[in-house]
Coordinates of C-alpha atoms in Angstrom, one line a residue:
X1 CA -22.7 14.0 46.4
X2 CA -22.6 12.0 49.7
X3 CA -18.9 11.4 49.3
X4 CA -18.5 15.2 49.1
X5 CA -20.4 15.7 52.4
X6 CA -18.3 13.0 54.1
X7 CA -15.2 14.9 53.0
X8 CA -16.7 18.1 54.3
X9 CA -17.5 16.6 57.7
X10 CA -14.1 15.1 58.0
X11 CA -12.6 18.5 57.5
X12 CA -15.0 19.9 60.0
X13 CA -14.0 17.3 62.6
X14 CA -10.3 18.1 62.0
X15 CA -11.0 21.8 62.5
X16 CA -12.6 21.1 65.8
X17 CA -9.5 19.7 67.4
X18 CA -8.3 23.2 68.5
X19 CA -11.6 24.7 69.4
X20 CA -12.9 21.9 71.6
X21 CA -9.7 20.1 72.5
X22 CA -11.2 16.7 72.8
X23 CA -8.5 14.0 72.1
X24 CA -8.7 11.2 69.7
X25 CA -10.5 13.2 67.0
X26 CA -8.3 11.7 64.4
X27 CA -9.7 8.3 65.1
X28 CA -13.2 9.6 64.4
X29 CA -12.0 10.8 61.0
X30 CA -10.7 7.4 60.1
X31 CA -14.0 5.9 61.4
X32 CA -16.1 8.1 59.3
X33 CA -14.0 7.5 56.2
X34 CA -14.6 3.8 56.7
X35 CA -18.3 4.5 57.0
X36 CA -18.6 2.0 59.8
X37 CA -21.1 3.9 61.9
X38 CA -22.7 6.9 60.3
X39 CA -24.1 6.4 56.8
X40 CA -23.2 8.9 54.1
X41 CA -27.0 9.6 53.8
X42 CA -27.2 10.5 57.5
X43 CA -24.3 12.9 57.3
X44 CA -25.5 14.6 54.1
X45 CA -29.1 14.9 55.6
X46 CA -27.7 16.5 58.7
X47 CA -25.6 19.0 56.8
X48 CA -28.5 19.9 54.5
X49 CA -30.8 20.2 57.5
X50 CA -28.4 22.7 59.1
X51 CA -28.2 24.6 55.8
X52 CA -32.0 25.2 55.9
X53 CA -31.7 26.7 59.4
X54 CA -28.7 28.9 59.2
X55 CA -27.3 31.4 56.8
X56 CA -23.7 31.6 57.9
X57 CA -21.4 28.8 56.8
X58 CA -19.4 29.0 60.0
X59 CA -22.6 28.3 62.0
X60 CA -23.5 25.4 59.8
X61 CA -20.0 24.0 60.3
X62 CA -20.1 24.5 64.0
X63 CA -23.5 22.8 64.7
X64 CA -22.8 19.8 62.4
X65 CA -19.4 19.4 64.0
X66 CA -20.7 19.6 67.5
X67 CA -23.6 17.2 66.8
X68 CA -21.4 14.5 65.3
X69 CA -18.7 14.8 68.0
X70 CA -21.5 14.4 70.5
X71 CA -22.7 11.2 68.7
X72 CA -19.2 9.8 68.7
X73 CA -18.9 10.2 72.5
X74 CA -22.4 9.0 73.1
X75 CA -21.8 5.8 71.0
X76 CA -18.2 5.3 72.0
X77 CA -16.9 5.5 68.4
X78 CA -13.1 5.8 68.4
X79 CA -13.0 6.6 72.1
X80 CA -14.7 5.4 75.3
X81 CA -18.3 6.2 75.8
X82 CA -18.6 9.6 77.6
X83 CA -22.1 10.8 78.1
X84 CA -21.1 13.9 79.9
X85 CA -18.9 15.0 77.0
X86 CA -21.7 14.1 74.7
X87 CA -24.1 16.2 76.7
X88 CA -21.7 19.2 76.7
X89 CA -21.3 19.0 72.9
X90 CA -25.1 18.7 72.3
X91 CA -25.7 21.7 74.6
X92 CA -23.2 23.7 72.6
X93 CA -25.1 22.8 69.4
X94 CA -28.4 23.5 71.2
X95 CA -27.1 27.0 72.1
X96 CA -27.2 27.6 68.4
X97 CA -30.8 26.4 68.2
X98 CA -30.1 23.1 66.5
X99 CA -33.2 20.8 66.9
X100 CA -31.3 17.6 66.5
X101 CA -29.3 18.5 69.5
X102 CA -32.4 19.3 71.5
X103 CA -33.7 15.8 70.7
X104 CA -30.4 14.1 71.7
X105 CA -30.4 16.0 75.1
X106 CA -33.9 14.8 75.6
X107 CA -32.8 11.2 75.0
X108 CA -29.9 11.5 77.5
X109 CA -32.4 12.8 80.2
X110 CA -35.0 10.2 79.3
X111 CA -32.6 7.2 79.7
X112 CA -30.5 8.8 82.5
X113 CA -27.2 8.7 80.4
X114 CA -24.6 10.8 82.1
X115 CA -27.3 12.6 84.0
X116 CA -30.0 11.7 86.5
X117 CA -33.0 10.3 84.7
X118 CA -35.5 13.1 84.4
X119 CA -38.7 12.7 82.3
X120 CA -39.7 16.3 82.8
X121 CA -36.4 17.6 81.4
X122 CA -36.6 15.1 78.5
X123 CA -40.1 16.3 77.8
X124 CA -39.0 19.9 77.8
X125 CA -36.2 19.3 75.3
X126 CA -38.4 17.2 73.0
X127 CA -41.0 20.0 73.0
X128 CA -38.3 22.5 72.1
X129 CA -37.3 20.3 69.1
X130 CA -40.9 19.6 68.2
X131 CA -41.6 23.4 68.0
X132 CA -39.1 23.3 65.1
X133 CA -40.9 20.3 63.6
X134 CA -38.2 17.8 64.3
X135 CA -39.6 14.4 63.4
X136 CA -37.9 12.3 66.0
X137 CA -38.8 14.7 68.8
X138 CA -42.4 14.5 67.7
X139 CA -42.2 10.7 67.7
X140 CA -40.6 10.7 71.2
X141 CA -43.4 13.0 72.5
X142 CA -45.9 10.5 71.1
X143 CA -44.2 7.7 73.0
X144 CA -44.2 9.8 76.2
X145 CA -47.9 10.3 76.0
X146 CA -48.6 6.7 75.0
X147 CA -46.6 5.2 77.8
X148 CA -47.2 8.0 80.5
X149 CA -43.5 9.0 80.9
X150 CA -43.7 12.1 83.1
X151 CA -47.2 12.8 81.9
X152 CA -50.6 11.2 82.2
X153 CA -51.3 8.6 79.5
X154 CA -53.1 10.5 76.7
X155 CA -53.7 8.4 73.5
X156 CA -55.3 11.3 71.6
X157 CA -52.2 13.5 72.2
X158 CA -49.8 10.6 71.4
X159 CA -51.7 9.9 68.2
X160 CA -51.5 13.6 67.2
X161 CA -47.7 13.6 67.7
X162 CA -47.3 10.4 65.8
X163 CA -49.3 11.8 62.9
X164 CA -47.1 15.0 62.8
X165 CA -44.0 12.8 62.9
X166 CA -45.3 10.5 60.2
X167 CA -46.1 13.5 58.0
X168 CA -42.3 14.1 58.1
X169 CA -41.7 10.5 56.9
X170 CA -40.6 9.1 60.3
X171 CA -40.7 5.3 59.8
X172 CA -41.2 4.6 63.5
X173 CA -44.2 7.0 63.7
X174 CA -45.9 5.2 60.8
X175 CA -45.5 1.9 62.7
X176 CA -47.0 3.4 65.9
X177 CA -49.9 4.8 63.9
X178 CA -50.4 1.2 62.7
X179 CA -50.4 0.0 66.3
X180 CA -53.0 2.6 67.3
X181 CA -55.3 1.7 64.5
X182 CA -54.8 -2.1 65.1
X183 CA -55.3 -1.9 68.9
X184 CA -58.1 0.6 68.7
X185 CA -56.4 3.1 70.9
X186 CA -58.1 5.9 69.1
X187 CA -60.3 4.0 66.6
X188 CA -60.1 0.5 65.2
X189 CA -59.3 0.4 61.5
X190 CA -57.4 -2.7 60.4
X191 CA -57.0 -1.6 56.7
X192 CA -55.5 1.7 57.7
X193 CA -53.2 -0.1 60.2
X194 CA -52.0 -2.4 57.4
X195 CA -51.2 0.6 55.2
X196 CA -49.3 2.3 58.1
X197 CA -47.2 -0.8 58.6
X198 CA -46.5 -1.0 54.9
X199 CA -45.4 2.6 54.8
X200 CA -43.1 2.1 57.9
X201 CA -41.5 -1.0 56.3
X202 CA -41.1 0.8 53.0
X203 CA -39.2 3.6 54.8
X204 CA -36.8 1.0 56.3
X205 CA -38.2 -0.1 59.7
X206 CA -37.8 -3.9 59.7
X207 CA -40.0 -4.4 62.8
X208 CA -43.0 -3.3 60.8
X209 CA -42.7 -6.4 58.6
X210 CA -43.4 -8.6 61.6
X211 CA -46.6 -6.5 62.2
X212 CA -47.5 -7.1 58.6
X213 CA -47.1 -10.8 59.1
X214 CA -49.4 -10.7 62.1
X215 CA -52.0 -8.9 60.0
X216 CA -51.7 -11.7 57.3
X217 CA -51.9 -14.4 60.0
X218 CA -55.0 -13.0 61.6
X219 CA -56.7 -11.6 58.5
X220 CA -56.8 -8.1 59.8
X221 CA -57.2 -5.6 57.0
X222 CA -56.2 -8.2 54.4
X223 CA -57.4 -11.8 53.6
X224 CA -55.8 -14.5 55.8
X225 CA -52.5 -15.6 54.2
X226 CA -50.6 -18.2 56.2
X227 CA -48.0 -18.4 53.5
X228 CA -47.0 -14.8 53.7
X229 CA -47.1 -14.7 57.5
X230 CA -45.0 -17.8 57.8
X231 CA -42.5 -16.7 55.3
X232 CA -42.0 -13.4 57.0
X233 CA -41.7 -14.9 60.5
X234 CA -39.3 -17.5 59.4
X235 CA -37.1 -14.9 57.6
X236 CA -37.0 -12.7 60.7
X237 CA -36.8 -15.4 63.4
X238 CA -33.1 -15.1 63.9
X239 CA -33.2 -11.4 64.7
X240 CA -36.7 -10.9 66.1
X241 CA -38.1 -12.4 69.3
X242 CA -41.6 -11.4 68.1
X243 CA -41.1 -13.4 64.8
X244 CA -39.7 -16.4 66.7
X245 CA -42.7 -16.5 69.0
X246 CA -45.2 -16.4 66.2
X247 CA -43.3 -18.9 64.1
X248 CA -43.5 -21.3 67.0
X249 CA -47.3 -20.5 67.3
X250 CA -47.8 -21.1 63.6
X251 CA -46.0 -24.5 63.7
X252 CA -48.2 -25.5 66.6
X253 CA -51.2 -24.3 64.6
X254 CA -50.1 -26.5 61.6
X255 CA -49.8 -29.5 63.8
X256 CA -53.3 -28.9 65.2
X257 CA -54.6 -28.4 61.6
X258 CA -53.0 -31.6 60.4
X259 CA -54.6 -33.5 63.2
X260 CA -58.0 -31.8 63.6
X261 CA -58.5 -29.5 60.6
X262 CA -61.0 -29.8 57.8
X263 CA -60.1 -31.6 54.6
X264 CA -59.8 -28.3 52.9
X265 CA -57.3 -27.1 55.5
X266 CA -55.4 -30.3 55.3
X267 CA -55.1 -29.9 51.5
X268 CA -53.9 -26.3 51.9
X269 CA -51.4 -27.3 54.5
X270 CA -50.2 -30.3 52.4
X271 CA -49.7 -28.0 49.4
X272 CA -47.6 -25.6 51.6
X273 CA -45.4 -28.5 52.9
X274 CA -45.0 -29.7 49.3
X275 CA -44.0 -26.4 47.8
X276 CA -42.2 -25.0 50.9
X277 CA -44.3 -21.9 50.7
X278 CA -45.6 -20.8 54.1
X279 CA -44.1 -23.8 55.7
X280 CA -40.8 -25.7 55.8
X281 CA -40.7 -28.4 53.0
X282 CA -41.9 -31.7 54.3
X283 CA -42.6 -34.2 51.5
X284 CA -43.8 -37.0 53.8
X285 CA -46.3 -34.7 55.5
X286 CA -47.4 -33.2 52.2
X287 CA -48.2 -36.7 50.7
X288 CA -50.0 -37.8 53.9
X289 CA -52.2 -34.7 54.1
X290 CA -53.0 -34.4 50.4
X291 CA -53.8 -38.2 50.3
X292 CA -56.2 -37.7 53.2
X293 CA -57.7 -34.5 51.6
X294 CA -58.3 -36.4 48.3
X295 CA -61.5 -37.7 49.9
X296 CA -62.9 -34.3 49.0
X297 CA -62.9 -35.5 45.4
X298 CA -62.3 -32.0 43.9
X299 CA -60.2 -31.7 40.8
X300 CA -57.5 -29.7 42.4
X301 CA -56.8 -32.0 45.3
X302 CA -57.0 -35.1 43.1
X303 CA -54.7 -33.6 40.6
X304 CA -52.3 -32.5 43.3
X305 CA -52.1 -36.1 44.5
X306 CA -51.4 -37.2 41.0
X307 CA -48.6 -34.7 40.8
X308 CA -47.0 -36.1 44.0
X309 CA -47.0 -39.6 42.4
X310 CA -45.7 -38.2 39.2
X311 CA -42.8 -36.4 40.9
X312 CA -42.2 -39.0 43.7
X313 CA -42.8 -36.5 46.5
X314 CA -43.3 -38.3 49.8
X315 CA -43.9 -41.5 48.0
X316 CA -42.4 -43.8 45.3
X317 CA -42.7 -42.3 41.8
X318 CA -45.6 -44.0 39.9
X319 CA -46.5 -42.6 36.5
X320 CA -49.5 -44.9 36.0
X321 CA -51.1 -43.9 39.3
X322 CA -50.4 -40.3 38.4
X323 CA -52.1 -40.6 35.0
X324 CA -55.1 -42.3 36.6
X325 CA -55.5 -39.4 39.0
X326 CA -55.1 -36.8 36.3
X327 CA -57.9 -38.5 34.3
X328 CA -60.0 -38.7 37.5
X329 CA -59.5 -34.9 38.1
X330 CA -60.7 -34.1 34.6
X331 CA -63.7 -36.4 35.1
X332 CA -64.6 -34.4 38.2
X333 CA -64.3 -31.1 36.3
X334 CA -63.6 -30.8 32.5
X335 CA -62.3 -27.3 33.1
X336 CA -59.6 -28.5 35.5
X337 CA -56.7 -26.8 33.6
X338 CA -53.8 -28.2 35.6
X339 CA -55.1 -31.8 35.2
X340 CA -55.4 -31.2 31.4
X341 CA -51.9 -29.8 31.3
X342 CA -50.5 -32.7 33.4
X343 CA -52.3 -35.4 31.4
X344 CA -51.2 -33.7 28.2
X345 CA -47.5 -34.0 29.3
X346 CA -48.0 -37.6 30.1
X347 CA -49.5 -38.4 26.7
X348 CA -46.8 -36.4 24.8
X349 CA -44.0 -38.1 26.7
X350 CA -45.6 -41.5 26.9
X351 CA -45.1 -41.6 30.7
X352 CA -47.4 -44.0 32.5
X353 CA -49.6 -44.2 29.4
X354 CA -49.2 -45.1 25.7
X355 CA -47.8 -42.1 23.8
X356 CA -50.4 -40.0 22.0
X357 CA -48.8 -36.7 20.8
X358 CA -52.0 -35.5 19.1
X359 CA -54.3 -36.0 22.1
X360 CA -51.6 -34.6 24.4
X361 CA -51.2 -31.4 22.3
X362 CA -55.0 -31.1 22.2
X363 CA -55.1 -31.1 26.0
X364 CA -52.2 -28.7 26.4
X365 CA -53.7 -26.3 23.8
X366 CA -57.0 -26.4 25.7
X367 CA -55.3 -25.4 28.9
X368 CA -53.2 -22.8 27.2
X369 CA -56.1 -21.2 25.4
X370 CA -57.8 -20.9 28.8
X371 CA -54.8 -19.0 30.1
X372 CA -52.7 -21.5 32.0
X373 CA -49.2 -20.1 31.8
X374 CA -47.5 -23.4 32.4
X375 CA -49.2 -25.0 29.4
X376 CA -48.4 -22.0 27.3
X377 CA -44.7 -22.3 28.2
X378 CA -44.6 -26.1 27.5
X379 CA -46.2 -25.6 24.1
X380 CA -43.5 -23.0 23.2
X381 CA -40.8 -25.4 24.5
X382 CA -42.1 -28.4 22.6
X383 CA -42.7 -26.6 19.3
X384 CA -39.2 -24.9 19.4
X385 CA -37.3 -28.1 20.3
X386 CA -39.4 -30.5 18.3
X387 CA -39.0 -33.2 21.0
X388 CA -41.3 -36.2 21.6
X389 CA -42.4 -36.0 17.9
X390 CA -44.0 -32.6 18.4
X391 CA -43.6 -30.8 15.1
X392 CA -41.2 -27.8 15.1
X393 CA -43.1 -24.6 14.6
X394 CA -41.3 -21.3 15.4
X395 CA -44.5 -19.3 14.9
X396 CA -46.4 -21.3 17.5
X397 CA -43.3 -21.3 19.8
X398 CA -43.2 -17.5 19.6
X399 CA -46.9 -17.2 20.2
X400 CA -47.0 -19.3 23.2
X401 CA -43.8 -17.9 24.8
X402 CA -45.3 -14.4 24.5
X403 CA -48.5 -15.7 26.2
X404 CA -46.5 -17.3 29.0
X405 CA -44.6 -14.1 29.6
X406 CA -47.8 -12.1 29.5
X407 CA -49.3 -14.4 32.1
X408 CA -46.2 -14.3 34.3
X409 CA -45.2 -18.0 34.2
X410 CA -43.7 -18.7 37.6
X411 CA -40.6 -20.6 36.4
X412 CA -38.7 -17.4 35.3
X413 CA -35.4 -19.2 34.9
X414 CA -36.8 -21.8 32.4
X415 CA -38.6 -19.1 30.5
X416 CA -35.4 -16.9 30.2
X417 CA -33.4 -19.9 29.1
X418 CA -35.9 -20.7 26.3
X419 CA -35.9 -17.1 25.3
X420 CA -32.1 -17.0 25.0
X421 CA -32.2 -20.3 22.9
X422 CA -34.8 -18.8 20.6
X423 CA -32.8 -15.6 20.2
X424 CA -29.6 -17.5 19.3
X425 CA -31.4 -19.6 16.7
X426 CA -33.0 -16.5 15.2
X427 CA -36.5 -17.7 16.0
X428 CA -37.2 -14.3 17.8

């Protein structure tokens, strides 16, 4: 369908060569066919928008043609930038009552492009488009009243315009509503602010994701989540100054936390450095922080320290120390499922301890029955392959694999591989 609209627009541009006598129109045709500037969705949306306003095909053809020729001159696509020609083309479309053209004329006056900057003129053109419920014009009016461009600052009116624009699914308007709720410009409501940012990002405004990260960092409207905040900021740091600034702040926060934080904070930060979730991987820092935090004596931090020794993360691999720490974690809390699972693996494989498959399976089963997806997957794996003298049992393998899937075991690749192996063997 979009290809059809592209073809239609290309024909329209060709037909305009005689009527408007602007040179280089052929290059715009090639440009549009290459889809290097205007998306097919944008072109189709504009054409359908015009169809809703006008009955006559020739009027639809004319306004769409004029509008996009104006955009080509405004953006300098296939020809030098020429704001005056763009203004002339937009005015011709505006003479036909086309709201998109009203909004573009407002933009040219607002930024002084090809004309003397004139906020009053911009406001007048935005209002004309807004009267016809044009979402970007409504958004622009919101910005004018928020910032005081040619009018007194009026947050209530700005908020109203942003609401009307958002009701038409304008992604920027949703972000501004989030700003208003977060900053308390009308009323403070962090949860609603978060939802507005989410909606803006879902509609395609990437800047809203940085605002979501800020909400996670500060715990506004959602629980504090350094990992999500850090991951978003680090992902966007190359293209967003806001993200770069907050990424630097978070790294400084982490340094301060490592030096002066509570043992709980040091454990959390060490885990993040270990996993590379919410922080850049740093095995040395992970081991140092988790070692220090182990003074807490809780099963999770003691077991994490054991896991670092088991894997050799930030330290030399030492199975015996790992096993001792797994046992210590279970002594601290007999319901410490990860420690049961880890000690079970050690006993089954005979790593750092004398092999005891029966006791190892007992521990793995205890953790699996309590819902630990990793233990469920390992039982499926061991019973299917029959390794380490674990008896082959397809029924148990199927049972535990199904449980691991149900509980969303995080190692999806390993789970998919086992599933394929079981399918090939006819076990499932």
